[in-house]
């Protein structure tokens, strides 16, 4: 079967959300009612390994583990690639032969929010929070309050790292950052990030260390 667009590496709830969004757009008339699409959890090359004779559409949506075949890029009209990752570094070398874009802002927030949640789950009193939630206990809850004021160090403060830094700071942690581009990024971020050296970070009593 041929498709108008194919989505790869659509994992978990994203898979269902893509179907829902496309069907809503078709119902609203912002996408053609006849639009056909494929949404799979596998990477593009994994799909092609099982379907070697598959005809790929002119529009593909991928993440970082998918590799676009040269034969597809060089056939017919100029192809379009939508990267559902924090950027499109993994396909930016194709910008001269394909239309390339990404959902940068959405993906930065999604990854940063997930990392922050995991940090709190690992470092906070998650067991008490889980037990209290099961019985709707709202009093005598100390979960995560013990993190306020503790030190956190974010290694690598690009788009995602900066968002994590802001989230941790906003949640009351004493947040610092380490990056080889500290001087450049300090100017870019208007001095809003407190940079320290990697030596200071490894010698400190930082409770939480995130490598981005």
mmCIF file of C-alpha atoms in Angstrom:
data_model
loop_
_atom_site.group_PDB
_atom_site.id
_atom_site.type_symbol
_atom_site.label_atom_id
_atom_site.label_comp_id
_atom_site.label_asym_id
_atom_site.label_seq_id
_atom_site.Cartn_x
_atom_site.Cartn_y
_atom_site.Cartn_z
ATOM 1 C CA UNK A 1 0.000 0.000 0.000
ATOM 2 C CA UNK A 2 1.200 3.527 -0.736
ATOM 3 C CA UNK A 3 0.868 6.412 1.731
ATOM 4 C CA UNK A 4 0.893 10.205 1.536
ATOM 5 C CA UNK A 5 3.011 10.446 4.694
ATOM 6 C CA UNK A 6 4.745 7.959 6.997
ATOM 7 C CA UNK A 7 5.691 8.392 10.657
ATOM 8 C CA UNK A 8 8.420 6.269 12.200
ATOM 9 C CA UNK A 9 9.572 5.772 15.817
ATOM 10 C CA UNK A 10 6.139 6.770 17.144
ATOM 11 C CA UNK A 11 6.338 5.217 20.598
ATOM 12 C CA UNK A 12 3.838 4.947 23.424
ATOM 13 C CA UNK A 13 1.100 7.550 23.612
ATOM 14 C CA UNK A 14 2.600 9.515 20.744
ATOM 15 C CA UNK A 15 1.322 6.856 18.364
ATOM 16 C CA UNK A 16 -2.283 7.364 19.410
ATOM 17 C CA UNK A 17 -1.931 11.141 19.561
ATOM 18 C CA UNK A 18 -0.723 11.243 15.958
ATOM 19 C CA UNK A 19 -3.722 9.248 14.777
ATOM 20 C CA UNK A 20 -6.085 11.468 16.760
ATOM 21 C CA UNK A 21 -4.525 14.699 15.475
ATOM 22 C CA UNK A 22 -4.567 13.574 11.856
ATOM 23 C CA UNK A 23 -8.166 12.383 11.998
ATOM 24 C CA UNK A 24 -9.271 15.630 13.673
ATOM 25 C CA UNK A 25 -7.494 17.644 10.975
ATOM 26 C CA UNK A 26 -9.150 15.585 8.257
ATOM 27 C CA UNK A 27 -12.568 16.102 9.878
ATOM 28 C CA UNK A 28 -11.920 19.851 10.135
ATOM 29 C CA UNK A 29 -10.856 20.044 6.502
ATOM 30 C CA UNK A 30 -7.305 21.213 7.204
ATOM 31 C CA UNK A 31 -6.031 17.920 5.778
ATOM 32 C CA UNK A 32 -7.548 16.135 2.764
ATOM 33 C CA UNK A 33 -10.103 13.507 3.755
ATOM 34 C CA UNK A 34 -8.361 11.132 1.339
ATOM 35 C CA UNK A 35 -4.964 11.474 3.082
ATOM 36 C CA UNK A 36 -3.381 8.098 3.771
ATOM 37 C CA UNK A 37 -0.733 7.624 6.441
ATOM 38 C CA UNK A 38 1.368 5.018 8.205
ATOM 39 C CA UNK A 39 2.415 5.311 11.857
ATOM 40 C CA UNK A 40 4.873 2.769 13.204
ATOM 41 C CA UNK A 41 7.084 2.247 16.245
ATOM 42 C CA UNK A 42 10.044 0.993 14.228
ATOM 43 C CA UNK A 43 12.796 3.051 12.624
ATOM 44 C CA UNK A 44 12.707 3.690 8.878
ATOM 45 C CA UNK A 45 15.476 1.176 8.142
ATOM 46 C CA UNK A 46 13.783 -1.477 10.300
ATOM 47 C CA UNK A 47 10.597 -0.979 8.289
ATOM 48 C CA UNK A 48 12.467 -1.276 4.998
ATOM 49 C CA UNK A 49 14.228 -4.439 6.181
ATOM 50 C CA UNK A 50 10.811 -6.096 6.489
ATOM 51 C CA UNK A 51 9.311 -4.296 3.483
ATOM 52 C CA UNK A 52 12.214 -3.964 1.003
ATOM 53 C CA UNK A 53 9.942 -3.163 -1.939
ATOM 54 C CA UNK A 54 7.870 -0.538 -0.127
ATOM 55 C CA UNK A 55 7.290 2.737 -1.970
ATOM 56 C CA UNK A 56 8.070 5.615 0.369
ATOM 57 C CA UNK A 57 5.989 8.813 0.063
ATOM 58 C CA UNK A 58 7.488 12.243 -0.561
ATOM 59 C CA UNK A 59 6.984 13.189 3.123
ATOM 60 C CA UNK A 60 8.549 11.284 6.029
ATOM 61 C CA UNK A 61 8.458 12.066 9.742
ATOM 62 C CA UNK A 62 11.293 10.489 11.715
ATOM 63 C CA UNK A 63 13.366 10.668 14.882
ATOM 64 C CA UNK A 64 17.083 10.317 15.445
ATOM 65 C CA UNK A 65 17.375 6.562 14.868
ATOM 66 C CA UNK A 66 15.957 6.593 11.347
ATOM 67 C CA UNK A 67 18.196 6.871 8.289
ATOM 68 C CA UNK A 68 16.786 8.137 5.003
ATOM 69 C CA UNK A 69 17.868 6.029 1.994
ATOM 70 C CA UNK A 70 19.800 7.775 -0.753
ATOM 71 C CA UNK A 71 17.645 6.171 -3.444
ATOM 72 C CA UNK A 72 14.555 7.812 -1.947
ATOM 73 C CA UNK A 73 16.235 11.230 -1.687
ATOM 74 C CA UNK A 74 17.365 11.206 -5.307
ATOM 75 C CA UNK A 75 14.142 9.917 -6.872
ATOM 76 C CA UNK A 76 11.355 12.113 -8.236
ATOM 77 C CA UNK A 77 10.618 15.531 -6.768
ATOM 78 C CA UNK A 78 12.349 17.071 -3.760
ATOM 79 C CA UNK A 79 11.514 15.157 -0.598
ATOM 80 C CA UNK A 80 10.400 16.551 2.774
ATOM 81 C CA UNK A 81 11.614 15.380 6.200
ATOM 82 C CA UNK A 82 9.940 16.336 9.479
ATOM 83 C CA UNK A 83 12.102 15.415 12.461
ATOM 84 C CA UNK A 84 10.168 14.861 15.677
ATOM 85 C CA UNK A 85 13.282 15.338 17.782
ATOM 86 C CA UNK A 86 14.772 18.253 19.689
ATOM 87 C CA UNK A 87 16.448 19.403 16.510
ATOM 88 C CA UNK A 88 17.442 18.136 13.129
ATOM 89 C CA UNK A 89 21.188 17.744 13.548
ATOM 90 C CA UNK A 90 20.866 14.163 12.350
ATOM 91 C CA UNK A 91 19.415 15.279 8.996
ATOM 92 C CA UNK A 92 20.689 18.841 8.565
ATOM 93 C CA UNK A 93 23.326 17.565 6.144
ATOM 94 C CA UNK A 94 20.412 16.781 3.808
ATOM 95 C CA UNK A 95 19.129 20.378 3.746
ATOM 96 C CA UNK A 96 20.529 20.926 0.248
ATOM 97 C CA UNK A 97 18.653 17.968 -1.225
ATOM 98 C CA UNK A 98 15.460 17.861 0.886
ATOM 99 C CA UNK A 99 13.074 20.122 2.757
ATOM 100 C CA UNK A 100 14.045 19.647 6.399
ATOM 101 C CA UNK A 101 12.359 20.922 9.555
ATOM 102 C CA UNK A 102 11.748 19.871 13.183
ATOM 103 C CA UNK A 103 9.376 20.340 16.114
ATOM 104 C CA UNK A 104 12.193 21.891 18.115
ATOM 105 C CA UNK A 105 10.265 23.827 20.762
ATOM 106 C CA UNK A 106 7.832 21.009 21.493
ATOM 107 C CA UNK A 107 10.561 18.392 21.714
ATOM 108 C CA UNK A 108 12.818 20.497 23.919
ATOM 109 C CA UNK A 109 10.014 20.947 26.433
ATOM 110 C CA UNK A 110 8.969 17.300 26.274
ATOM 111 C CA UNK A 111 12.489 15.965 26.894
ATOM 112 C CA UNK A 112 13.248 18.529 29.613
ATOM 113 C CA UNK A 113 9.985 17.865 31.436
ATOM 114 C CA UNK A 114 10.603 14.107 31.342
ATOM 115 C CA UNK A 115 14.157 14.495 32.650
ATOM 116 C CA UNK A 116 12.947 16.742 35.478
ATOM 117 C CA UNK A 117 10.208 14.279 36.448
ATOM 118 C CA UNK A 118 12.696 11.412 36.487
ATOM 119 C CA UNK A 119 15.067 13.488 38.615
ATOM 120 C CA UNK A 120 12.383 14.076 41.203
ATOM 121 C CA UNK A 121 11.273 10.443 41.118
ATOM 122 C CA UNK A 122 14.822 9.220 41.691
ATOM 123 C CA UNK A 123 15.853 11.796 44.264
ATOM 124 C CA UNK A 124 12.576 12.622 46.006
ATOM 125 C CA UNK A 125 10.484 10.652 48.460
ATOM 126 C CA UNK A 126 8.528 8.948 45.694
ATOM 127 C CA UNK A 127 7.418 5.958 47.786
ATOM 128 C CA UNK A 128 5.580 8.168 50.254
ATOM 129 C CA UNK A 129 4.011 10.171 47.451
ATOM 130 C CA UNK A 130 2.821 6.975 45.752
ATOM 131 C CA UNK A 131 1.342 5.606 48.986
ATOM 132 C CA UNK A 132 -0.394 8.909 49.791
ATOM 133 C CA UNK A 133 -1.839 9.152 46.294
ATOM 134 C CA UNK A 134 -3.369 5.669 46.581
ATOM 135 C CA UNK A 135 -5.398 6.734 49.655
ATOM 136 C CA UNK A 136 -5.872 10.409 48.740
ATOM 137 C CA UNK A 137 -3.810 11.490 51.753
ATOM 138 C CA UNK A 138 -3.181 15.226 51.472
ATOM 139 C CA UNK A 139 -1.741 15.864 54.924
ATOM 140 C CA UNK A 140 1.594 14.857 56.409
ATOM 141 C CA UNK A 141 3.171 14.708 52.976
ATOM 142 C CA UNK A 142 6.868 15.497 52.780
ATOM 143 C CA UNK A 143 7.393 14.103 49.303
ATOM 144 C CA UNK A 144 9.853 16.196 47.264
ATOM 145 C CA UNK A 145 9.945 19.001 49.818
ATOM 146 C CA UNK A 146 13.308 17.619 50.933
ATOM 147 C CA UNK A 147 14.786 18.625 47.578
ATOM 148 C CA UNK A 148 14.237 22.361 48.049
ATOM 149 C CA UNK A 149 17.562 24.136 48.408
ATOM 150 C CA UNK A 150 19.674 21.119 47.484
ATOM 151 C CA UNK A 151 22.323 21.495 44.815
ATOM 152 C CA UNK A 152 21.805 20.307 41.273
ATOM 153 C CA UNK A 153 24.316 20.460 38.436
ATOM 154 C CA UNK A 154 23.336 20.270 34.781
ATOM 155 C CA UNK A 155 26.117 19.189 32.422
ATOM 156 C CA UNK A 156 25.532 20.557 28.931
ATOM 157 C CA UNK A 157 23.296 23.604 28.739
ATOM 158 C CA UNK A 158 22.058 23.677 25.174
ATOM 159 C CA UNK A 159 18.355 24.013 24.394
ATOM 160 C CA UNK A 160 17.266 21.043 26.495
ATOM 161 C CA UNK A 161 19.816 21.576 29.260
ATOM 162 C CA UNK A 162 18.806 25.223 29.634
ATOM 163 C CA UNK A 163 15.152 24.231 29.953
ATOM 164 C CA UNK A 164 16.023 21.672 32.629
ATOM 165 C CA UNK A 165 18.150 24.284 34.415
ATOM 166 C CA UNK A 166 15.202 26.700 34.465
ATOM 167 C CA UNK A 167 12.792 24.024 35.684
ATOM 168 C CA UNK A 168 15.035 22.874 38.526
ATOM 169 C CA UNK A 169 15.722 26.462 39.555
ATOM 170 C CA UNK A 170 12.023 27.237 39.502
ATOM 171 C CA UNK A 171 11.332 24.219 41.704
ATOM 172 C CA UNK A 172 13.656 25.552 44.383
ATOM 173 C CA UNK A 173 16.889 23.661 43.770
ATOM 174 C CA UNK A 174 20.243 25.421 44.002
ATOM 175 C CA UNK A 175 21.064 24.868 40.339
ATOM 176 C CA UNK A 176 24.429 25.270 38.596
ATOM 177 C CA UNK A 177 25.675 24.375 35.133
ATOM 178 C CA UNK A 178 28.790 23.040 33.423
ATOM 179 C CA UNK A 179 29.460 23.534 29.728
ATOM 180 C CA UNK A 180 32.594 23.925 27.608
ATOM 181 C CA UNK A 181 30.834 26.897 25.958
ATOM 182 C CA UNK A 182 30.149 28.625 29.277
ATOM 183 C CA UNK A 183 31.393 32.045 28.207
ATOM 184 C CA UNK A 184 29.458 32.002 24.936
ATOM 185 C CA UNK A 185 26.275 30.651 26.533
ATOM 186 C CA UNK A 186 26.446 33.068 29.445
ATOM 187 C CA UNK A 187 26.233 35.909 26.956
ATOM 188 C CA UNK A 188 23.510 34.171 24.950
ATOM 189 C CA UNK A 189 21.389 33.576 28.059
ATOM 190 C CA UNK A 190 21.958 37.048 29.439
ATOM 191 C CA UNK A 191 23.795 35.873 32.545
ATOM 192 C CA UNK A 192 20.787 33.918 33.809
ATOM 193 C CA UNK A 193 22.756 30.662 34.170
ATOM 194 C CA UNK A 194 25.285 30.164 36.984
ATOM 195 C CA UNK A 195 28.224 28.335 35.443
ATOM 196 C CA UNK A 196 30.862 26.490 37.443
ATOM 197 C CA UNK A 197 33.879 24.447 36.348
ATOM 198 C CA UNK A 198 33.660 20.684 35.981
ATOM 199 C CA UNK A 199 36.287 20.373 38.730
ATOM 200 C CA UNK A 200 34.123 22.386 41.106
ATOM 201 C CA UNK A 201 31.103 20.305 40.152
ATOM 202 C CA UNK A 202 32.793 16.952 40.792
ATOM 203 C CA UNK A 203 34.277 18.138 44.087
ATOM 204 C CA UNK A 204 31.026 19.637 45.361
ATOM 205 C CA UNK A 205 28.232 18.061 47.367
ATOM 206 C CA UNK A 206 25.797 18.323 44.487
ATOM 207 C CA UNK A 207 22.840 16.061 45.209
ATOM 208 C CA UNK A 208 21.636 15.827 41.646
ATOM 209 C CA UNK A 209 23.733 15.711 38.488
ATOM 210 C CA UNK A 210 22.153 15.650 35.040
ATOM 211 C CA UNK A 211 24.133 14.979 31.871
ATOM 212 C CA UNK A 212 22.313 16.302 28.799
#
